[in-house]
Short mmCIF file of C-alpha atoms in Angstrom, two decimals:
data_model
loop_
_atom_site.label_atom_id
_atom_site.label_comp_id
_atom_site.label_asym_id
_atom_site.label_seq_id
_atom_site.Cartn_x
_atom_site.Cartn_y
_atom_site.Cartn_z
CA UNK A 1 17.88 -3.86 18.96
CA UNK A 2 17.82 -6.16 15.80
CA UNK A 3 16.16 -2.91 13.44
CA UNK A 4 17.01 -5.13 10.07
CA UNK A 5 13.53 -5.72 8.28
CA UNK A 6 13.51 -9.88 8.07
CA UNK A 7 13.26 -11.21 4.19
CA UNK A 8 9.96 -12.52 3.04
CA UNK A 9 10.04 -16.79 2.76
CA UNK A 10 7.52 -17.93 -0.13
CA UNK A 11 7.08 -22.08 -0.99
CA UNK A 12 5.93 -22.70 -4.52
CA UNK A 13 3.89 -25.83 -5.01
CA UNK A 14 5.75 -27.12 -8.16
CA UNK A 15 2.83 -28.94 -11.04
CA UNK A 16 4.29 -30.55 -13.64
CA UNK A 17 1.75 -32.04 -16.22
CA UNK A 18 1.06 -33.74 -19.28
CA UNK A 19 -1.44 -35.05 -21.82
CA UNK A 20 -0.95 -38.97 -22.78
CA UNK A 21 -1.22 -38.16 -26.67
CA UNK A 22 2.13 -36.76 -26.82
CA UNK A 23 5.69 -37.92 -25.59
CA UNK A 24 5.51 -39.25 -21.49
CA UNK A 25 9.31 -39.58 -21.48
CA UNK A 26 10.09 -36.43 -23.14
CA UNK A 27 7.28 -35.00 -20.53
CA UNK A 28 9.24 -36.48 -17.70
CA UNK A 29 12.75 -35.15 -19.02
CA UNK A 30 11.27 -31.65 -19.20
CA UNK A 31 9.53 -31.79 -15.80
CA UNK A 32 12.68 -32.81 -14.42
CA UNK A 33 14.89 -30.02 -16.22
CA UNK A 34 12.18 -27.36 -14.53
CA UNK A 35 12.63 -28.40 -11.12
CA UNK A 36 17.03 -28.11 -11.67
CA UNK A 37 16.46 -24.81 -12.99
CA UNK A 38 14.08 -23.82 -10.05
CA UNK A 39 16.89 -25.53 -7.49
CA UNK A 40 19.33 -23.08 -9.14
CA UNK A 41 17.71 -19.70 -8.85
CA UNK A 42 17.33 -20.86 -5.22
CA UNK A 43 13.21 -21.18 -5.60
CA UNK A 44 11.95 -23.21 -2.34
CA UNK A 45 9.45 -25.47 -3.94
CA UNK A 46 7.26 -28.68 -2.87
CA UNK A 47 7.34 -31.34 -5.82
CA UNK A 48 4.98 -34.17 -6.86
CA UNK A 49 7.50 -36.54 -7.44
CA UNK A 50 5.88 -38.73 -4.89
CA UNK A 51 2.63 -38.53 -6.12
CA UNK A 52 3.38 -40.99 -8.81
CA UNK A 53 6.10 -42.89 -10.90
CA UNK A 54 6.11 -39.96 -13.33
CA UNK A 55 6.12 -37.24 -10.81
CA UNK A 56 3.21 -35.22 -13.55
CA UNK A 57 -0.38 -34.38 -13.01
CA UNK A 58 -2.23 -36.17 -15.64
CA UNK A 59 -4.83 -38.59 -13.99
CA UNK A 60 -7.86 -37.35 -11.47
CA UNK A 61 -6.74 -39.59 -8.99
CA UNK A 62 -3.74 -36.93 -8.45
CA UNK A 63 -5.40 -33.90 -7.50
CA UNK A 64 -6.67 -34.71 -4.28
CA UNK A 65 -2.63 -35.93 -3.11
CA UNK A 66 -1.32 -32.88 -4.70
CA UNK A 67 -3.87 -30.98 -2.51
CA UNK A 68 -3.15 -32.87 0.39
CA UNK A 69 0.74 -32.69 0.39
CA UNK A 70 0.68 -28.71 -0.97
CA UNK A 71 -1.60 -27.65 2.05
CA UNK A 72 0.34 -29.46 4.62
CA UNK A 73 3.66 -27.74 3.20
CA UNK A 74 1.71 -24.54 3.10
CA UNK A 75 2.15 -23.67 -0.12
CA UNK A 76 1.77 -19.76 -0.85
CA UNK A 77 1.45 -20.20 -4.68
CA UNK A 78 1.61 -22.88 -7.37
CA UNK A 79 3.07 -23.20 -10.82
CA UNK A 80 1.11 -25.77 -13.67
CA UNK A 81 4.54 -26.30 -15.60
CA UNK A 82 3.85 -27.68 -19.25
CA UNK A 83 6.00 -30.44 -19.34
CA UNK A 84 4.00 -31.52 -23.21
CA UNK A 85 0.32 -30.47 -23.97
CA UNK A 86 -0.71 -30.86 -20.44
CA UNK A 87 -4.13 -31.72 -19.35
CA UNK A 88 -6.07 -28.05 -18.83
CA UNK A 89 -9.14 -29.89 -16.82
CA UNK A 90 -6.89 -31.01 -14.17
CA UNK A 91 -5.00 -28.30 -14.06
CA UNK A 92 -8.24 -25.93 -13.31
CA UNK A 93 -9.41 -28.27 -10.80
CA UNK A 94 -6.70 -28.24 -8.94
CA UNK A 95 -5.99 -24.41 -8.87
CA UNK A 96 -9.79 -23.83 -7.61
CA UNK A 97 -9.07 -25.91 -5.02
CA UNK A 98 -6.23 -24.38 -3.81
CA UNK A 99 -7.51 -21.07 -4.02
CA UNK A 100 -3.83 -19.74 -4.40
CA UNK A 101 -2.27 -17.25 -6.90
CA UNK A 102 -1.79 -19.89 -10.44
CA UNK A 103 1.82 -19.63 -12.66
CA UNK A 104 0.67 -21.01 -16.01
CA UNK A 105 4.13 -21.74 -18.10
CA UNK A 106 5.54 -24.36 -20.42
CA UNK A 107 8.91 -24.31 -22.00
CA UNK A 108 9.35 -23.58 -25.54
CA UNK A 109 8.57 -26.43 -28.20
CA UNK A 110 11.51 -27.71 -30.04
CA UNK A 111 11.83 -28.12 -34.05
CA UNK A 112 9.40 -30.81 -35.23
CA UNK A 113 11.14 -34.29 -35.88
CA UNK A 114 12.71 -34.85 -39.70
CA UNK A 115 9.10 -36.93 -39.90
CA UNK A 116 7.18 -33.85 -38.88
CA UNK A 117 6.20 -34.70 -35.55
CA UNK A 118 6.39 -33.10 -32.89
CA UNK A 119 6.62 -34.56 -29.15
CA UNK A 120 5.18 -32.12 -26.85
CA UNK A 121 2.95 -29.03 -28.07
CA UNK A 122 3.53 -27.42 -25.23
CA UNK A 123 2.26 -23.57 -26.29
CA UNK A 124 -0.97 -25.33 -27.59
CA UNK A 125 -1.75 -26.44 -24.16
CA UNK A 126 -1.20 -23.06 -22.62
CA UNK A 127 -3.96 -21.56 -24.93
CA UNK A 128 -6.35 -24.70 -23.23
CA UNK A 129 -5.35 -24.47 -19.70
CA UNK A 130 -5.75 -20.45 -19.79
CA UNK A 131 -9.39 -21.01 -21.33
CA UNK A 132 -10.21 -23.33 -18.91
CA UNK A 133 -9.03 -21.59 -15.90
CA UNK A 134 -11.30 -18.53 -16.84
CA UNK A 135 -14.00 -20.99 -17.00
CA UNK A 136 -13.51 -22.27 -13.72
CA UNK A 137 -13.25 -18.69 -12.44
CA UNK A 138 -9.74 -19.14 -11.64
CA UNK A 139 -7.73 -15.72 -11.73
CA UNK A 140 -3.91 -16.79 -12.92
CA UNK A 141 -0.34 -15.30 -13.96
CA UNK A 142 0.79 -16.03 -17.67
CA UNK A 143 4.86 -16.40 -17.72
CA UNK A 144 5.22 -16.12 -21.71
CA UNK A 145 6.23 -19.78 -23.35
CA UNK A 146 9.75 -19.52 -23.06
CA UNK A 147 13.38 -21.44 -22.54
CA UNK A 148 14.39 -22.34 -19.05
CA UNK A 149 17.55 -20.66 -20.01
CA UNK A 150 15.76 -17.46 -21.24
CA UNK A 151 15.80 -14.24 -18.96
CA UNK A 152 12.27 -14.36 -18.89
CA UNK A 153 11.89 -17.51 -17.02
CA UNK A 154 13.97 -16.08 -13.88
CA UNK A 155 12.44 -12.94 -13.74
CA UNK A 156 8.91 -14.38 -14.39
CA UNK A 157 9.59 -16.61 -11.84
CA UNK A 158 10.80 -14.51 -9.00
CA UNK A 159 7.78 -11.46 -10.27
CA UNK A 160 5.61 -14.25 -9.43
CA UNK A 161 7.47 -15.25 -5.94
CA UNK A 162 6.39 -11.25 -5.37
CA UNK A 163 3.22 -11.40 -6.39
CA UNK A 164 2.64 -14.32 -4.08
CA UNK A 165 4.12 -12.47 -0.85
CA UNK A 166 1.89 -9.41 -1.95
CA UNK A 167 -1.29 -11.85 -1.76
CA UNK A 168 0.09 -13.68 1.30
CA UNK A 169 0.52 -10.43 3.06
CA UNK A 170 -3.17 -8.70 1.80
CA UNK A 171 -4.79 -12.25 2.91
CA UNK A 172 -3.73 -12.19 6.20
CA UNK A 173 -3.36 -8.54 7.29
CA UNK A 174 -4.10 -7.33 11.17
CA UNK A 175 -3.49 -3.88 11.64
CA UNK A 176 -2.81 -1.97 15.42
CA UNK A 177 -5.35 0.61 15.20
CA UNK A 178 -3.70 3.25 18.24
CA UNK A 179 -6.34 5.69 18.86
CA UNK A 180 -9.13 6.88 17.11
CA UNK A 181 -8.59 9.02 13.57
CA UNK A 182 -7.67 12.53 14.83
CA UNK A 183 -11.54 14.50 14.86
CA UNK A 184 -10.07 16.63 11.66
CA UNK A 185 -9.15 13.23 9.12
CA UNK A 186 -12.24 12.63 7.72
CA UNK A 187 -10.30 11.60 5.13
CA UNK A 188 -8.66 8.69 6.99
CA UNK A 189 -12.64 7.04 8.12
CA UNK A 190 -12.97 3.03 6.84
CA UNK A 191 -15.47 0.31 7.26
CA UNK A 192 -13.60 -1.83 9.46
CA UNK A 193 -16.65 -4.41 8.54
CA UNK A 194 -16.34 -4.15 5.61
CA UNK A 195 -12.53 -4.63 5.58
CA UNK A 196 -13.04 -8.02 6.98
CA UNK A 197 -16.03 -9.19 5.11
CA UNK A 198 -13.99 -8.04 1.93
CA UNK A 199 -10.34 -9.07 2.47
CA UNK A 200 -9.90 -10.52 5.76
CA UNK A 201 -8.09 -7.19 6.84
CA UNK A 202 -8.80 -7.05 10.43
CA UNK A 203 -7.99 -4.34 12.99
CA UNK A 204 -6.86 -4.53 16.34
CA UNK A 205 -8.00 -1.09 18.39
CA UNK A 206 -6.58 -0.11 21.18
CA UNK A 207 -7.14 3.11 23.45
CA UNK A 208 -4.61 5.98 23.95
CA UNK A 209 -4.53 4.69 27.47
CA UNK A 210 -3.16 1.40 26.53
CA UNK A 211 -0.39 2.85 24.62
CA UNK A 212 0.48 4.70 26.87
CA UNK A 213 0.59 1.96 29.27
CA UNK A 214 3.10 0.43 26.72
CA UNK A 215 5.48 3.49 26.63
CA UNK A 216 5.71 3.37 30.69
CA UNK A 217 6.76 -0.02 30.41
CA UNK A 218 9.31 0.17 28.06
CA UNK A 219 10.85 3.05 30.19
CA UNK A 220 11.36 0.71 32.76
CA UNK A 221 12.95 -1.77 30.90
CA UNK A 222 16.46 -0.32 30.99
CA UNK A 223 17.92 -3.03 28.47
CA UNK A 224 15.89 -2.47 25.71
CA UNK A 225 15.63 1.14 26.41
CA UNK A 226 19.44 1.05 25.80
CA UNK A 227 19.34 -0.81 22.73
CA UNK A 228 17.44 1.68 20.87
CA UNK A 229 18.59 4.59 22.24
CA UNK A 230 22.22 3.48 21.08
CA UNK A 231 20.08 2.58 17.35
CA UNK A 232 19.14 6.43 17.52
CA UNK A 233 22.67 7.42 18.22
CA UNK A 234 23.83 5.66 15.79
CA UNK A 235 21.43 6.82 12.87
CA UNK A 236 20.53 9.91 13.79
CA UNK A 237 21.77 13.36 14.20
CA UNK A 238 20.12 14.23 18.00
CA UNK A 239 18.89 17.50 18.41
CA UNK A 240 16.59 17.03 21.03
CA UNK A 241 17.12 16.78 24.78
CA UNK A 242 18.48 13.49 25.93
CA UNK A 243 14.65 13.08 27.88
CA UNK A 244 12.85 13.50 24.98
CA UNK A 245 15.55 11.24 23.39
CA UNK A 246 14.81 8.35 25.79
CA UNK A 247 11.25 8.93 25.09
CA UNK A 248 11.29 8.48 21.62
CA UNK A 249 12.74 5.18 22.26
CA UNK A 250 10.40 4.26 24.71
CA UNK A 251 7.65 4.78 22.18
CA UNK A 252 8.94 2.69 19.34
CA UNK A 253 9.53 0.12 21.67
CA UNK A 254 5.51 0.28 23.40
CA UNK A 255 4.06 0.06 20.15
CA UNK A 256 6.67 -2.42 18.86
CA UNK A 257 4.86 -4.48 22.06
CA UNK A 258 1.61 -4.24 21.54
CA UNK A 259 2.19 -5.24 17.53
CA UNK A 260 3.68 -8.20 18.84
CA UNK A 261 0.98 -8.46 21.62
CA UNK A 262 -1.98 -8.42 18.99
CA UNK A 263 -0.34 -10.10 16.44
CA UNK A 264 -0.52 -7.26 14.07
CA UNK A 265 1.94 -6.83 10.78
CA UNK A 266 1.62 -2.61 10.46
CA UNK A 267 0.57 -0.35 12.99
CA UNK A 268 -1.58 2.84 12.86
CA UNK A 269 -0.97 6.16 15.27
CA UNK A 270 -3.51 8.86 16.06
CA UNK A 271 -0.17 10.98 15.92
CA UNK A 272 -1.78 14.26 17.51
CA UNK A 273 -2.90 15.99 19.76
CA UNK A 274 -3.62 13.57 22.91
CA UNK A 275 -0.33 11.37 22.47
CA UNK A 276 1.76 15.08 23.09
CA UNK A 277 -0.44 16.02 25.75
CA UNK A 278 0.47 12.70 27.56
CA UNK A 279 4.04 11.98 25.87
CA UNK A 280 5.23 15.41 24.52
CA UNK A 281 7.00 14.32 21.61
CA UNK A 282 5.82 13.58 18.33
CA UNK A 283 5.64 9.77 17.27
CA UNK A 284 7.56 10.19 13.85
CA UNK A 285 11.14 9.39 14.68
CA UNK A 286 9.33 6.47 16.87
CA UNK A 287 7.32 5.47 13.55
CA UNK A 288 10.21 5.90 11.39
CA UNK A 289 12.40 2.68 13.71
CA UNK A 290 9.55 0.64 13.40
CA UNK A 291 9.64 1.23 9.87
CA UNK A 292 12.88 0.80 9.50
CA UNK A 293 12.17 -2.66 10.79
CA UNK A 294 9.83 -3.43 7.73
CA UNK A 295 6.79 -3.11 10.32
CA UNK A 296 5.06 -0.14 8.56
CA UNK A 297 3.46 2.58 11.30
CA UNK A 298 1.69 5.27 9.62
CA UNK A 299 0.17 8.51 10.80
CA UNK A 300 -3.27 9.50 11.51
CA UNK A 301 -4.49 6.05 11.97
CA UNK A 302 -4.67 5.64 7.89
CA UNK A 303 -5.84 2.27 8.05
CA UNK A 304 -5.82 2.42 3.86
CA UNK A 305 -2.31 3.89 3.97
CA UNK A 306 -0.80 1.00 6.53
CA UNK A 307 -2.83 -1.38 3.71
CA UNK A 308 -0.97 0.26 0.67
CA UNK A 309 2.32 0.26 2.78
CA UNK A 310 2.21 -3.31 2.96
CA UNK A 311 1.35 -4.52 0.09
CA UNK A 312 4.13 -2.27 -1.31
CA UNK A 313 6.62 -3.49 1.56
CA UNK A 314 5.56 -7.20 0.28
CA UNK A 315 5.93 -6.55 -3.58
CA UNK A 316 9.62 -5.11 -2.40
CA UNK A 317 10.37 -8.77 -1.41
CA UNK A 318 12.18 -6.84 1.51
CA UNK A 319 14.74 -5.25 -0.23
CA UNK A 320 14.19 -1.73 -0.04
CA UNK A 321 12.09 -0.01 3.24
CA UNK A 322 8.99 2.31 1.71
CA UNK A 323 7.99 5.62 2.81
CA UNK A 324 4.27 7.17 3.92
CA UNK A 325 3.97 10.88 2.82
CA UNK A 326 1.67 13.39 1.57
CA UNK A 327 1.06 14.82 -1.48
CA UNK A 328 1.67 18.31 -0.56
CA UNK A 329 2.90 21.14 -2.76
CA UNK A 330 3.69 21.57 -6.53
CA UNK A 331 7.19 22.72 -7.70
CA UNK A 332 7.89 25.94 -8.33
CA UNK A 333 9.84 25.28 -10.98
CA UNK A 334 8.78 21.89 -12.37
CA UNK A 335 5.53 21.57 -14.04
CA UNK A 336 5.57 17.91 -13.36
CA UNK A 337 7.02 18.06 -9.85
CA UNK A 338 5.33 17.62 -6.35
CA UNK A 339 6.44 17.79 -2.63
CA UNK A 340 6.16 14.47 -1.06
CA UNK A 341 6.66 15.22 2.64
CA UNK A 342 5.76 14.32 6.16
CA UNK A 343 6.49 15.42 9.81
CA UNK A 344 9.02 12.70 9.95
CA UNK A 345 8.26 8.95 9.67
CA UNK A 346 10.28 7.70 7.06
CA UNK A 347 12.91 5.14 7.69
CA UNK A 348 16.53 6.48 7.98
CA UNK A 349 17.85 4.43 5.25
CA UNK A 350 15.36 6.02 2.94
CA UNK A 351 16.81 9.35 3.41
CA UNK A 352 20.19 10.50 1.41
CA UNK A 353 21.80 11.95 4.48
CA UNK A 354 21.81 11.66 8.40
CA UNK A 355 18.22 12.37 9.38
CA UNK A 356 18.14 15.35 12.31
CA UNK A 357 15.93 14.27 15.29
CA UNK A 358 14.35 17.44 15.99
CA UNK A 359 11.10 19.88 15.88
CA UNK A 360 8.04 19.53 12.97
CA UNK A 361 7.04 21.51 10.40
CA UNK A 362 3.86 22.20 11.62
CA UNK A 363 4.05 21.26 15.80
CA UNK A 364 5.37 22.72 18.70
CA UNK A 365 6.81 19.32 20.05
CA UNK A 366 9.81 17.64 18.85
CA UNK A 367 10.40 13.90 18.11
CA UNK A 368 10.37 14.31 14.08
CA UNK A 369 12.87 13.82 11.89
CA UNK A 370 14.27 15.96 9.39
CA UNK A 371 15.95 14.59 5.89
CA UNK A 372 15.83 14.59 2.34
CA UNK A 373 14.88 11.07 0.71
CA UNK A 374 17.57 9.81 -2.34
CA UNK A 375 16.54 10.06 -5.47
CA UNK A 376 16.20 7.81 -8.06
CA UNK A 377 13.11 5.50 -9.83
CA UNK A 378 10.20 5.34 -7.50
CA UNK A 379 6.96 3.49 -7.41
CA UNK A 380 4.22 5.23 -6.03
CA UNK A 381 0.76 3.61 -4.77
CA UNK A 382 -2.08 3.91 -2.44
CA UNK A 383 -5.17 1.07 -1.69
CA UNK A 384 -8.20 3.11 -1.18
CA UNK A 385 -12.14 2.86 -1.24
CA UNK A 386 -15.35 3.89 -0.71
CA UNK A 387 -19.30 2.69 -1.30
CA UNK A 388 -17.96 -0.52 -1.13
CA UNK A 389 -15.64 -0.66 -4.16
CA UNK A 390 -11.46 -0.59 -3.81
CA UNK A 391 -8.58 0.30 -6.16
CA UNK A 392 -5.07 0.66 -5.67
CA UNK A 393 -3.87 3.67 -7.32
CA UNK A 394 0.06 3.33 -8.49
CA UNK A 395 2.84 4.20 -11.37
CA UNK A 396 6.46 5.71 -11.45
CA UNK A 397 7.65 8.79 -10.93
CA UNK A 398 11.77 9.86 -9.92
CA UNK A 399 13.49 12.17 -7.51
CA UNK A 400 14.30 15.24 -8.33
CA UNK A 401 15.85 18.39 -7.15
CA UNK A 402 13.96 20.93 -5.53
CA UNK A 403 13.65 23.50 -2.44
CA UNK A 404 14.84 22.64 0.72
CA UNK A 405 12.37 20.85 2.75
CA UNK A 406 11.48 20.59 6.77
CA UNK A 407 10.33 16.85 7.70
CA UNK A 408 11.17 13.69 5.44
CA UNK A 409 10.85 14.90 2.15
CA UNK A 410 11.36 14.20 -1.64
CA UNK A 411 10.61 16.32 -4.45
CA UNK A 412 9.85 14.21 -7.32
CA UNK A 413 8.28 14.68 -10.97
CA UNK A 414 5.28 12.46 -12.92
CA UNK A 415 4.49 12.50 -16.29
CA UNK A 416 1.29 14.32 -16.23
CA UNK A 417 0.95 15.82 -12.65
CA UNK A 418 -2.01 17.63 -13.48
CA UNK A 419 -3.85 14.23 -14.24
CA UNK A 420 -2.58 12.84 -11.05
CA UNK A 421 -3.72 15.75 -9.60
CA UNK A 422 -7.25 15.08 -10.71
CA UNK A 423 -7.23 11.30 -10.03
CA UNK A 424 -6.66 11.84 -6.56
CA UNK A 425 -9.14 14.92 -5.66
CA UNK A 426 -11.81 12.96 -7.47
CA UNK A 427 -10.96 9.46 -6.11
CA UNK A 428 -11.47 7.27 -4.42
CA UNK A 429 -8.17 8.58 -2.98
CA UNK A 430 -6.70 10.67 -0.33
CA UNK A 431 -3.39 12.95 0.14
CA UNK A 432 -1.23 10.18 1.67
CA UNK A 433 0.21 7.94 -0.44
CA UNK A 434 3.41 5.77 -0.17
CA UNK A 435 6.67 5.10 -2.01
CA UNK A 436 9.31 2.61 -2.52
CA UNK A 437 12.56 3.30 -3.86
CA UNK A 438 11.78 -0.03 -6.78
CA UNK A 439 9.65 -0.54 -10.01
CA UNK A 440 7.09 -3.17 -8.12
CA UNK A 441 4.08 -1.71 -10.72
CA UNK A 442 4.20 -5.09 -12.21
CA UNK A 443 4.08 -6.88 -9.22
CA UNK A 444 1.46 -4.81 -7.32
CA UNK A 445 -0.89 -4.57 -10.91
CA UNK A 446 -0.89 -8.51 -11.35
CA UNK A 447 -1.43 -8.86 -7.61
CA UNK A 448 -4.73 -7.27 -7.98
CA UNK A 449 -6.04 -9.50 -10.19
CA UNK A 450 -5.98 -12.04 -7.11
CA UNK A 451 -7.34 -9.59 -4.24
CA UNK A 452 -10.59 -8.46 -6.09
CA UNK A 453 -8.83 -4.88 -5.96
CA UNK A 454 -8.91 -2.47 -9.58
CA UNK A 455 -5.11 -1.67 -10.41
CA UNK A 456 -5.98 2.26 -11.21
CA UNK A 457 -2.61 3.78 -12.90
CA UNK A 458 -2.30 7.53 -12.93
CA UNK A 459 -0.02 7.58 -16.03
CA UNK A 460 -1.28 5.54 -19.33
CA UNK A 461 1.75 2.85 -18.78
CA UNK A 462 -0.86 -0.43 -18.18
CA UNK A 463 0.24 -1.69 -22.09
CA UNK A 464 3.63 -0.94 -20.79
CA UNK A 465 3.57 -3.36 -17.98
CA UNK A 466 1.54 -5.91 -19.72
CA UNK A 467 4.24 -6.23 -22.06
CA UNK A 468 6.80 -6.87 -19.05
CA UNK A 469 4.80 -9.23 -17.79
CA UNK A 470 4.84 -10.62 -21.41
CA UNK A 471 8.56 -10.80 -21.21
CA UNK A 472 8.90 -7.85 -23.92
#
């Protein structure tokens, strides 16, 4: 059973450009120093060089090429590199065609000539292209004017990459919807309509029946069966009988089936009381393999909270697995501490020691898993919505010490939990909310502007991020 989450593949269509009143050659030298410093970082990008004997955007004539040869690549994002001036007219034409997330950059001018000219004037086309994007309605990513050599270029760069996957991901989202929401979550109720007429988002219901269905034929298949059972043993500390055991494995491999089946990238479990009453296990350890996989399954069919999971999965570039939990209890101790816990979803290698595969907190059937998460810098977010308007709540917060827990669990501690506290009871929010063991605010908040989502932080930190995006 190949469990290891595969790594997220994004093509940047690569836009070098120029303005005729200022230097072609030195234009041409600079477009061509970009693309060796993109080839080194390991960027997979589609050039123009065969657009024409310059290889730059600069004539009307170009656009429709550029179009042509970026759509049959399948470009996820493109970047309008400032090779001099650049000509901003073209350069908004051609990002509202493509409709794609927009890197607007230029390397840094050098020192005017001993004459007093000056060959490209790079920054003073930036300040044109990004007025004539907004006029064309044309929602871009500003990597500060800068030295290919500078530390801001990479990490610009590869922030962007992120951004792109997150708005790759968002675009083109189909979510396994297993079971209705459990009677009690009103909390966890969406406009699947609205989803799609919105964001593309689209669900793929199925009954209990049909999962079920699923889990009775991955009993029978003895060789996958195997597989993940000797996964289990492998990652977890079994405390269950060797029956329940097998069925636990036959669960995460039914819905891993029907994902596949429907095409889906996240799933969604109606996680009690009808899946026990046919099963009797819980479907956490079974939601935490999937996970594990990078295929986020999350409980009570919180179609929001599979949403937030993967856009935080995709601003992760598939480095680090998240987590779905609730906001549960405050610290006794910490003024600024909360209980983020769950019955026992979360992948194993969030957790900081062998997860137990045992009983619930609050069921009488086992199939959970027990383990505290590690500590460390988190990010913290949750896409939510109602009367028709969406925001993704997010920020930082770090793991902390704190009472032993039952479930997958993490203590952790916010800046102002009390404020939190109040975002989330007055909304649009609910108590789930999911974590990643990475700082992707940046990503995630410049995403946003692209998916017609409000970033909403819970801490006063937006100036803070602005300025990394800045390069500060």
């Amino acid at each position: 059973m190949n469990v290891a989450a595969s790594k997220p593949h994004i093509k940047l269509g690569y836009v070098p450009t120029r303005r005729s009143i200022f230097s072609a050659p030195d234009a041409i030298k600079f477009r061509g120093l970009t693309a060796e410093r993109l080839t080194e970082l390991g960027v997979d990008f589609v050039d123009i060089d065969d657009v024409n004997e310059e290889g730059l955007l600069f004539d009307d004539s170009h656009i429709q090429p550029i179009v042509d040869k970026f759509r049959a690549a399948g470009v996820d994002g493109i970047m309008l590199c400032h090779a001099n001036f650049g000509t901003e007219y073209l350069c908004a034409r051609l990002a509202r065609e493509m409709g794609l997330p927009v890197l607007l950059w230029g390397p840094r001018d050098e020192r005017p000539e001993p004459d007093g000219t000056r060959l490209r004037d790079t920054q003073c086309g930036l300040f044109a292209t990004g007025k004539v994007l907004r006029r064309f309605q044309v929602p871009f990513t500003y990597m500060t004017n800068c030295r290919l050599t500078d530390p801001e270029f990479e990490r610009g760069v590869r922030d962007f990459l992120a951004v792109c996957n997150v708005v790759k991901t968002f675009r083109h989202t189909r979510i396994l919807q297993m079971s209705t929401r459990p009677f009690d979550f009103w909390t966890t109720m969406v406009n699947e309509g609205e989803l799609l007429e919105k964001f593309n988002i689209q669900l793929a219901p199925v009954p209990m029946t049909e999962l079920i269905q699923a889990v009775r034929a991955a009993e029978a298949d003895e060789a996958g069966l195997a597989e993940t059972l000797a996964w289990i043993g492998e990652h977890m500390k079994i405390e269950i009988t060797s029956e329940q055991t097998r069925t636990v494995a036959a669960l995460a491999n039914g819905m891993k089936a029907l994902i596949d089946k429907y095409g889906c990238k996240a799933g969604a479990i109606q996680c009690w009381n009808a899946l026990q009453d046919e099963l009797g296990i819980m479907p956490c350890a079974a939601n935490a393999i999937l996970n594990e996989m990078g295929i986020p399954v999350v409980c009570e069919t919180d179609i929001h909270g599979a949403i937030s999971a993967l856009m935080v999965e995709a601003a992760g570039m598939g480095e680090t697995r998240s987590f779905f939990a609730d906001w549960t209890v405050r610290h006794p101790d910490n003024e600024n501490g909360e209980l983020l816990q769950h019955c026992g979803p979360w992948p194993c290698s969030v957790a900081c020691e062998m997860p137990r595969l045992t009983y619930p907190l609050a069921f009488d059937h086992p199939g959970a898993l027990t383990a505290e998460a590690k500590h460390g810098e988190l990010t913290l977010a949750r896409f939510d919505g109602d009367n028709g308007e969406y925001s993704l709540l997010l920020g930082n917060a770090r793991g902390i010490d704190g009472p032993k827990g039952m479930g997958t669990y993490l203590w952790i501690e916010v800046e102002n939990l009390k404020r939190l506290e109040a975002k989330i009871v007055e909304g649009p929010y609910i108590h789930h909310v999911v974590g990643i063991h990475q700082n992707v605010v940046p990503v995630l908040y410049e995403a946003c502007k692209y998916l017609g989502i409000t970033p909403d932080f819970y801490d006063p930190i937006e100036e803070d991020v602005r300025a990394y995006l800045r390069g500060e």
